[in-house]
Amino acid sequence: MEAGVEQEQLQQEAELNQEVNEEEVESQMEKVKAELEVQSQHTARLESSCRALERSLGQSGKRLQEKEQELEQLTKELRQVNLQQFIQQTGTKVTVLPAQPATEIYADTESLKRLGSSRLLPSNPRSLQGSLNPEGIYV
């Protein structure tokens, strides 16, 4: 009879241990699920940040390209102004056309005709030096 009681006690302990193990496993699974949820939310935030960064980078690239085009246009205009000033200082009459975007320049070749001056420049560049400026004018 003692063997039957002992067998019953062992069976109850085994059932109790199994219940404790199942509770521990469920507790650990809940922790893992919570951690996965946190990581999933973090991943979603990172992906959203990446998309926003990509949009911002695209806009910055576009603005940079616009600024480069503006700089190129201003550089062309500055060269024309410098040329006009040089020609005025040397006494030559010239009409400078307004700067055109590159697409218009290639499309309208008629606008590229060279304008003649009202008088010919001397063939010797030394004669272009002013009497007050012995160094001459350099472009």
mmCIF file with all atom_site columns, C-alpha atoms in Angstrom:
data_model
loop_
_atom_site.group_PDB
_atom_site.id
_atom_site.type_symbol
_atom_site.label_atom_id
_atom_site.label_alt_id
_atom_site.label_comp_id
_atom_site.label_asym_id
_atom_site.label_entity_id
_atom_site.label_seq_id
_atom_site.pdbx_PDB_ins_code
_atom_site.Cartn_x
_atom_site.Cartn_y
_atom_site.Cartn_z
_atom_site.occupancy
_atom_site.B_iso_or_equiv
_atom_site.pdbx_formal_charge
_atom_site.auth_seq_id
_atom_site.auth_comp_id
_atom_site.auth_asym_id
_atom_site.auth_atom_id
_atom_site.pdbx_PDB_model_num
ATOM 1   C CA . MET A 1 1   ? 0.000  0.000   0.000   1.00 0.00 ? 1   MET A CA 1
ATOM 2   C CA . GLU A 1 2   ? 2.843  2.297   0.753   1.00 0.00 ? 2   GLU A CA 1
ATOM 3   C CA . ALA A 1 3   ? 4.034  1.772   -2.767  1.00 0.00 ? 3   ALA A CA 1
ATOM 4   C CA . GLY A 1 4   ? 0.659  2.980   -4.076  1.00 0.00 ? 4   GLY A CA 1
ATOM 5   C CA . VAL A 1 5   ? 0.764  6.118   -1.891  1.00 0.00 ? 5   VAL A CA 1
ATOM 6   C CA . GLU A 1 6   ? 4.330  6.770   -2.905  1.00 0.00 ? 6   GLU A CA 1
ATOM 7   C CA . GLN A 1 7   ? 3.382  6.308   -6.565  1.00 0.00 ? 7   GLN A CA 1
ATOM 8   C CA . GLU A 1 8   ? 0.490  8.747   -6.160  1.00 0.00 ? 8   GLU A CA 1
ATOM 9   C CA . GLN A 1 9   ? 2.749  11.348  -4.512  1.00 0.00 ? 9   GLN A CA 1
ATOM 10  C CA . LEU A 1 10  ? 5.274  11.037  -7.339  1.00 0.00 ? 10  LEU A CA 1
ATOM 11  C CA . GLN A 1 11  ? 2.493  11.499  -9.888  1.00 0.00 ? 11  GLN A CA 1
ATOM 12  C CA . GLN A 1 12  ? 1.197  14.628  -8.076  1.00 0.00 ? 12  GLN A CA 1
ATOM 13  C CA . GLU A 1 13  ? 4.735  16.092  -7.928  1.00 0.00 ? 13  GLU A CA 1
ATOM 14  C CA . ALA A 1 14  ? 5.200  15.405  -11.638 1.00 0.00 ? 14  ALA A CA 1
ATOM 15  C CA . GLU A 1 15  ? 1.896  17.138  -12.467 1.00 0.00 ? 15  GLU A CA 1
ATOM 16  C CA . LEU A 1 16  ? 2.840  20.087  -10.233 1.00 0.00 ? 16  LEU A CA 1
ATOM 17  C CA . ASN A 1 17  ? 6.272  20.371  -11.884 1.00 0.00 ? 17  ASN A CA 1
ATOM 18  C CA . GLN A 1 18  ? 4.638  20.246  -15.319 1.00 0.00 ? 18  GLN A CA 1
ATOM 19  C CA . GLU A 1 19  ? 2.238  23.066  -14.372 1.00 0.00 ? 19  GLU A CA 1
ATOM 20  C CA . VAL A 1 20  ? 5.141  25.179  -13.048 1.00 0.00 ? 20  VAL A CA 1
ATOM 21  C CA . ASN A 1 21  ? 7.147  24.548  -16.231 1.00 0.00 ? 21  ASN A CA 1
ATOM 22  C CA . GLU A 1 22  ? 4.168  25.498  -18.421 1.00 0.00 ? 22  GLU A CA 1
ATOM 23  C CA . GLU A 1 23  ? 3.706  28.743  -16.457 1.00 0.00 ? 23  GLU A CA 1
ATOM 24  C CA . GLU A 1 24  ? 7.417  29.568  -16.805 1.00 0.00 ? 24  GLU A CA 1
ATOM 25  C CA . VAL A 1 25  ? 7.289  28.874  -20.543 1.00 0.00 ? 25  VAL A CA 1
ATOM 26  C CA . GLU A 1 26  ? 4.185  31.043  -20.947 1.00 0.00 ? 26  GLU A CA 1
ATOM 27  C CA . SER A 1 27  ? 5.840  33.830  -18.945 1.00 0.00 ? 27  SER A CA 1
ATOM 28  C CA . GLN A 1 28  ? 8.968  33.651  -21.084 1.00 0.00 ? 28  GLN A CA 1
ATOM 29  C CA . MET A 1 29  ? 6.864  33.612  -24.264 1.00 0.00 ? 29  MET A CA 1
ATOM 30  C CA . GLU A 1 30  ? 5.030  36.756  -23.119 1.00 0.00 ? 30  GLU A CA 1
ATOM 31  C CA . LYS A 1 31  ? 8.383  38.462  -22.499 1.00 0.00 ? 31  LYS A CA 1
ATOM 32  C CA . VAL A 1 32  ? 9.632  37.458  -25.956 1.00 0.00 ? 32  VAL A CA 1
ATOM 33  C CA . LYS A 1 33  ? 6.387  38.663  -27.580 1.00 0.00 ? 33  LYS A CA 1
ATOM 34  C CA . ALA A 1 34  ? 6.672  42.010  -25.783 1.00 0.00 ? 34  ALA A CA 1
ATOM 35  C CA . GLU A 1 35  ? 10.308 42.364  -26.870 1.00 0.00 ? 35  GLU A CA 1
ATOM 36  C CA . LEU A 1 36  ? 9.385  41.507  -30.468 1.00 0.00 ? 36  LEU A CA 1
ATOM 37  C CA . GLU A 1 37  ? 6.642  44.139  -30.391 1.00 0.00 ? 37  GLU A CA 1
ATOM 38  C CA . VAL A 1 38  ? 9.107  46.767  -29.140 1.00 0.00 ? 38  VAL A CA 1
ATOM 39  C CA . GLN A 1 39  ? 11.600 45.810  -31.848 1.00 0.00 ? 39  GLN A CA 1
ATOM 40  C CA . SER A 1 40  ? 8.858  45.893  -34.481 1.00 0.00 ? 40  SER A CA 1
ATOM 41  C CA . GLN A 1 41  ? 7.846  49.410  -33.441 1.00 0.00 ? 41  GLN A CA 1
ATOM 42  C CA . HIS A 1 42  ? 11.499 50.500  -33.453 1.00 0.00 ? 42  HIS A CA 1
ATOM 43  C CA . THR A 1 43  ? 11.939 49.047  -36.948 1.00 0.00 ? 43  THR A CA 1
ATOM 44  C CA . ALA A 1 44  ? 8.845  50.895  -38.171 1.00 0.00 ? 44  ALA A CA 1
ATOM 45  C CA . ARG A 1 45  ? 10.198 54.179  -36.757 1.00 0.00 ? 45  ARG A CA 1
ATOM 46  C CA . LEU A 1 46  ? 13.582 53.597  -38.403 1.00 0.00 ? 46  LEU A CA 1
ATOM 47  C CA . GLU A 1 47  ? 11.971 52.835  -41.763 1.00 0.00 ? 47  GLU A CA 1
ATOM 48  C CA . SER A 1 48  ? 9.865  55.984  -41.504 1.00 0.00 ? 48  SER A CA 1
ATOM 49  C CA . SER A 1 49  ? 12.963 58.012  -40.659 1.00 0.00 ? 49  SER A CA 1
ATOM 50  C CA . CYS A 1 50  ? 14.802 56.517  -43.630 1.00 0.00 ? 50  CYS A CA 1
ATOM 51  C CA . ARG A 1 51  ? 11.965 57.462  -45.994 1.00 0.00 ? 51  ARG A CA 1
ATOM 52  C CA . ALA A 1 52  ? 11.919 61.016  -44.617 1.00 0.00 ? 52  ALA A CA 1
ATOM 53  C CA . LEU A 1 53  ? 15.700 61.215  -44.978 1.00 0.00 ? 53  LEU A CA 1
ATOM 54  C CA . GLU A 1 54  ? 15.521 59.992  -48.573 1.00 0.00 ? 54  GLU A CA 1
ATOM 55  C CA . ARG A 1 55  ? 12.892 62.644  -49.398 1.00 0.00 ? 55  ARG A CA 1
ATOM 56  C CA . SER A 1 56  ? 15.004 65.324  -47.743 1.00 0.00 ? 56  SER A CA 1
ATOM 57  C CA . LEU A 1 57  ? 18.104 64.173  -49.590 1.00 0.00 ? 57  LEU A CA 1
ATOM 58  C CA . GLY A 1 58  ? 16.239 64.281  -52.900 1.00 0.00 ? 58  GLY A CA 1
ATOM 59  C CA . GLN A 1 59  ? 15.001 67.806  -52.212 1.00 0.00 ? 59  GLN A CA 1
ATOM 60  C CA . SER A 1 60  ? 18.490 68.917  -51.170 1.00 0.00 ? 60  SER A CA 1
ATOM 61  C CA . GLY A 1 61  ? 19.946 67.448  -54.348 1.00 0.00 ? 61  GLY A CA 1
ATOM 62  C CA . LYS A 1 62  ? 17.364 69.296  -56.417 1.00 0.00 ? 62  LYS A CA 1
ATOM 63  C CA . ARG A 1 63  ? 18.098 72.589  -54.616 1.00 0.00 ? 63  ARG A CA 1
ATOM 64  C CA . LEU A 1 64  ? 21.836 72.045  -55.097 1.00 0.00 ? 64  LEU A CA 1
ATOM 65  C CA . GLN A 1 65  ? 21.325 71.483  -58.816 1.00 0.00 ? 65  GLN A CA 1
ATOM 66  C CA . GLU A 1 66  ? 19.238 74.670  -59.044 1.00 0.00 ? 66  GLU A CA 1
ATOM 67  C CA . LYS A 1 67  ? 21.936 76.634  -57.187 1.00 0.00 ? 67  LYS A CA 1
ATOM 68  C CA . GLU A 1 68  ? 24.615 75.240  -59.512 1.00 0.00 ? 68  GLU A CA 1
ATOM 69  C CA . GLN A 1 69  ? 22.585 76.334  -62.539 1.00 0.00 ? 69  GLN A CA 1
ATOM 70  C CA . GLU A 1 70  ? 22.082 79.767  -60.990 1.00 0.00 ? 70  GLU A CA 1
ATOM 71  C CA . LEU A 1 71  ? 25.812 80.036  -60.279 1.00 0.00 ? 71  LEU A CA 1
ATOM 72  C CA . GLU A 1 72  ? 26.604 79.054  -63.858 1.00 0.00 ? 72  GLU A CA 1
ATOM 73  C CA . GLN A 1 73  ? 24.185 81.686  -65.183 1.00 0.00 ? 73  GLN A CA 1
ATOM 74  C CA . LEU A 1 74  ? 25.602 84.377  -62.890 1.00 0.00 ? 74  LEU A CA 1
ATOM 75  C CA . THR A 1 75  ? 29.140 83.444  -63.925 1.00 0.00 ? 75  THR A CA 1
ATOM 76  C CA . LYS A 1 76  ? 28.184 83.875  -67.593 1.00 0.00 ? 76  LYS A CA 1
ATOM 77  C CA . GLU A 1 77  ? 26.620 87.246  -66.847 1.00 0.00 ? 77  GLU A CA 1
ATOM 78  C CA . LEU A 1 78  ? 29.698 88.343  -64.882 1.00 0.00 ? 78  LEU A CA 1
ATOM 79  C CA . ARG A 1 79  ? 31.953 87.383  -67.775 1.00 0.00 ? 79  ARG A CA 1
ATOM 80  C CA . GLN A 1 80  ? 29.796 89.431  -70.133 1.00 0.00 ? 80  GLN A CA 1
ATOM 81  C CA . VAL A 1 81  ? 29.906 92.439  -67.803 1.00 0.00 ? 81  VAL A CA 1
ATOM 82  C CA . ASN A 1 82  ? 33.683 92.120  -67.438 1.00 0.00 ? 82  ASN A CA 1
ATOM 83  C CA . LEU A 1 83  ? 34.051 91.904  -71.205 1.00 0.00 ? 83  LEU A CA 1
ATOM 84  C CA . GLN A 1 84  ? 31.823 94.928  -71.671 1.00 0.00 ? 84  GLN A CA 1
ATOM 85  C CA . GLN A 1 85  ? 33.854 96.912  -69.118 1.00 0.00 ? 85  GLN A CA 1
ATOM 86  C CA . PHE A 1 86  ? 37.093 95.900  -70.815 1.00 0.00 ? 86  PHE A CA 1
ATOM 87  C CA . ILE A 1 87  ? 35.764 96.958  -74.185 1.00 0.00 ? 87  ILE A CA 1
ATOM 88  C CA . GLN A 1 88  ? 34.530 100.277 -72.770 1.00 0.00 ? 88  GLN A CA 1
ATOM 89  C CA . GLN A 1 89  ? 37.936 100.918 -71.203 1.00 0.00 ? 89  GLN A CA 1
ATOM 90  C CA . THR A 1 90  ? 39.662 100.238 -74.509 1.00 0.00 ? 90  THR A CA 1
ATOM 91  C CA . GLY A 1 91  ? 37.226 102.469 -76.397 1.00 0.00 ? 91  GLY A CA 1
ATOM 92  C CA . THR A 1 92  ? 35.513 99.834  -78.538 1.00 0.00 ? 92  THR A CA 1
ATOM 93  C CA . LYS A 1 93  ? 31.763 99.964  -79.075 1.00 0.00 ? 93  LYS A CA 1
ATOM 94  C CA . VAL A 1 94  ? 30.052 96.608  -78.455 1.00 0.00 ? 94  VAL A CA 1
ATOM 95  C CA . THR A 1 95  ? 26.515 95.449  -77.770 1.00 0.00 ? 95  THR A CA 1
ATOM 96  C CA . VAL A 1 96  ? 26.351 92.555  -75.315 1.00 0.00 ? 96  VAL A CA 1
ATOM 97  C CA . LEU A 1 97  ? 23.330 90.299  -75.577 1.00 0.00 ? 97  LEU A CA 1
ATOM 98  C CA . PRO A 1 98  ? 21.680 89.157  -72.328 1.00 0.00 ? 98  PRO A CA 1
ATOM 99  C CA . ALA A 1 99  ? 22.761 85.749  -71.107 1.00 0.00 ? 99  ALA A CA 1
ATOM 100 C CA . GLN A 1 100 ? 20.593 82.883  -72.329 1.00 0.00 ? 100 GLN A CA 1
ATOM 101 C CA . PRO A 1 101 ? 20.128 79.459  -70.770 1.00 0.00 ? 101 PRO A CA 1
ATOM 102 C CA . ALA A 1 102 ? 22.148 76.739  -72.500 1.00 0.00 ? 102 ALA A CA 1
ATOM 103 C CA . THR A 1 103 ? 19.073 75.222  -74.137 1.00 0.00 ? 103 THR A CA 1
ATOM 104 C CA . GLU A 1 104 ? 18.209 78.512  -75.835 1.00 0.00 ? 104 GLU A CA 1
ATOM 105 C CA . ILE A 1 105 ? 21.798 79.017  -76.996 1.00 0.00 ? 105 ILE A CA 1
ATOM 106 C CA . TYR A 1 106 ? 21.839 75.677  -78.792 1.00 0.00 ? 106 TYR A CA 1
ATOM 107 C CA . ALA A 1 107 ? 18.313 76.079  -80.140 1.00 0.00 ? 107 ALA A CA 1
ATOM 108 C CA . ASP A 1 108 ? 18.795 79.604  -81.501 1.00 0.00 ? 108 ASP A CA 1
ATOM 109 C CA . THR A 1 109 ? 22.062 79.693  -83.458 1.00 0.00 ? 109 THR A CA 1
ATOM 110 C CA . GLU A 1 110 ? 21.077 82.954  -85.139 1.00 0.00 ? 110 GLU A CA 1
ATOM 111 C CA . SER A 1 111 ? 21.611 84.778  -81.840 1.00 0.00 ? 111 SER A CA 1
ATOM 112 C CA . LEU A 1 112 ? 25.265 83.772  -81.887 1.00 0.00 ? 112 LEU A CA 1
ATOM 113 C CA . LYS A 1 113 ? 26.221 86.112  -84.736 1.00 0.00 ? 113 LYS A CA 1
ATOM 114 C CA . ARG A 1 114 ? 29.295 88.138  -83.919 1.00 0.00 ? 114 ARG A CA 1
ATOM 115 C CA . LEU A 1 115 ? 28.653 91.836  -83.684 1.00 0.00 ? 115 LEU A CA 1
ATOM 116 C CA . GLY A 1 116 ? 31.170 94.124  -85.361 1.00 0.00 ? 116 GLY A CA 1
ATOM 117 C CA . SER A 1 117 ? 32.867 96.994  -83.593 1.00 0.00 ? 117 SER A CA 1
ATOM 118 C CA . SER A 1 118 ? 32.676 100.625 -84.621 1.00 0.00 ? 118 SER A CA 1
ATOM 119 C CA . ARG A 1 119 ? 36.448 100.792 -85.032 1.00 0.00 ? 119 ARG A CA 1
ATOM 120 C CA . LEU A 1 120 ? 39.209 98.272  -85.490 1.00 0.00 ? 120 LEU A CA 1
ATOM 121 C CA . LEU A 1 121 ? 41.557 97.436  -82.653 1.00 0.00 ? 121 LEU A CA 1
ATOM 122 C CA . PRO A 1 122 ? 45.277 97.851  -83.258 1.00 0.00 ? 122 PRO A CA 1
ATOM 123 C CA . SER A 1 123 ? 47.136 94.640  -84.026 1.00 0.00 ? 123 SER A CA 1
ATOM 124 C CA . ASN A 1 124 ? 49.751 95.379  -81.351 1.00 0.00 ? 124 ASN A CA 1
ATOM 125 C CA . PRO A 1 125 ? 48.344 94.678  -77.860 1.00 0.00 ? 125 PRO A CA 1
ATOM 126 C CA . ARG A 1 126 ? 50.853 97.137  -76.329 1.00 0.00 ? 126 ARG A CA 1
ATOM 127 C CA . SER A 1 127 ? 48.996 99.998  -77.964 1.00 0.00 ? 127 SER A CA 1
ATOM 128 C CA . LEU A 1 128 ? 45.928 99.059  -75.873 1.00 0.00 ? 128 LEU A CA 1
ATOM 129 C CA . GLN A 1 129 ? 47.716 100.195 -72.715 1.00 0.00 ? 129 GLN A CA 1
ATOM 130 C CA . GLY A 1 130 ? 46.421 103.429 -71.332 1.00 0.00 ? 130 GLY A CA 1
ATOM 131 C CA . SER A 1 131 ? 48.886 106.245 -70.748 1.00 0.00 ? 131 SER A CA 1
ATOM 132 C CA . LEU A 1 132 ? 47.971 106.337 -67.027 1.00 0.00 ? 132 LEU A CA 1
ATOM 133 C CA . ASN A 1 133 ? 48.194 102.573 -66.558 1.00 0.00 ? 133 ASN A CA 1
ATOM 134 C CA . PRO A 1 134 ? 51.568 101.250 -67.818 1.00 0.00 ? 134 PRO A CA 1
ATOM 135 C CA . GLU A 1 135 ? 50.777 97.663  -66.740 1.00 0.00 ? 135 GLU A CA 1
ATOM 136 C CA . GLY A 1 136 ? 47.928 97.368  -69.211 1.00 0.00 ? 136 GLY A CA 1
ATOM 137 C CA . ILE A 1 137 ? 44.615 95.611  -68.859 1.00 0.00 ? 137 ILE A CA 1
ATOM 138 C CA . TYR A 1 138 ? 44.467 91.864  -68.351 1.00 0.00 ? 138 TYR A CA 1
ATOM 139 C CA . VAL A 1 139 ? 41.431 89.683  -68.777 1.00 0.00 ? 139 VAL A CA 1
#
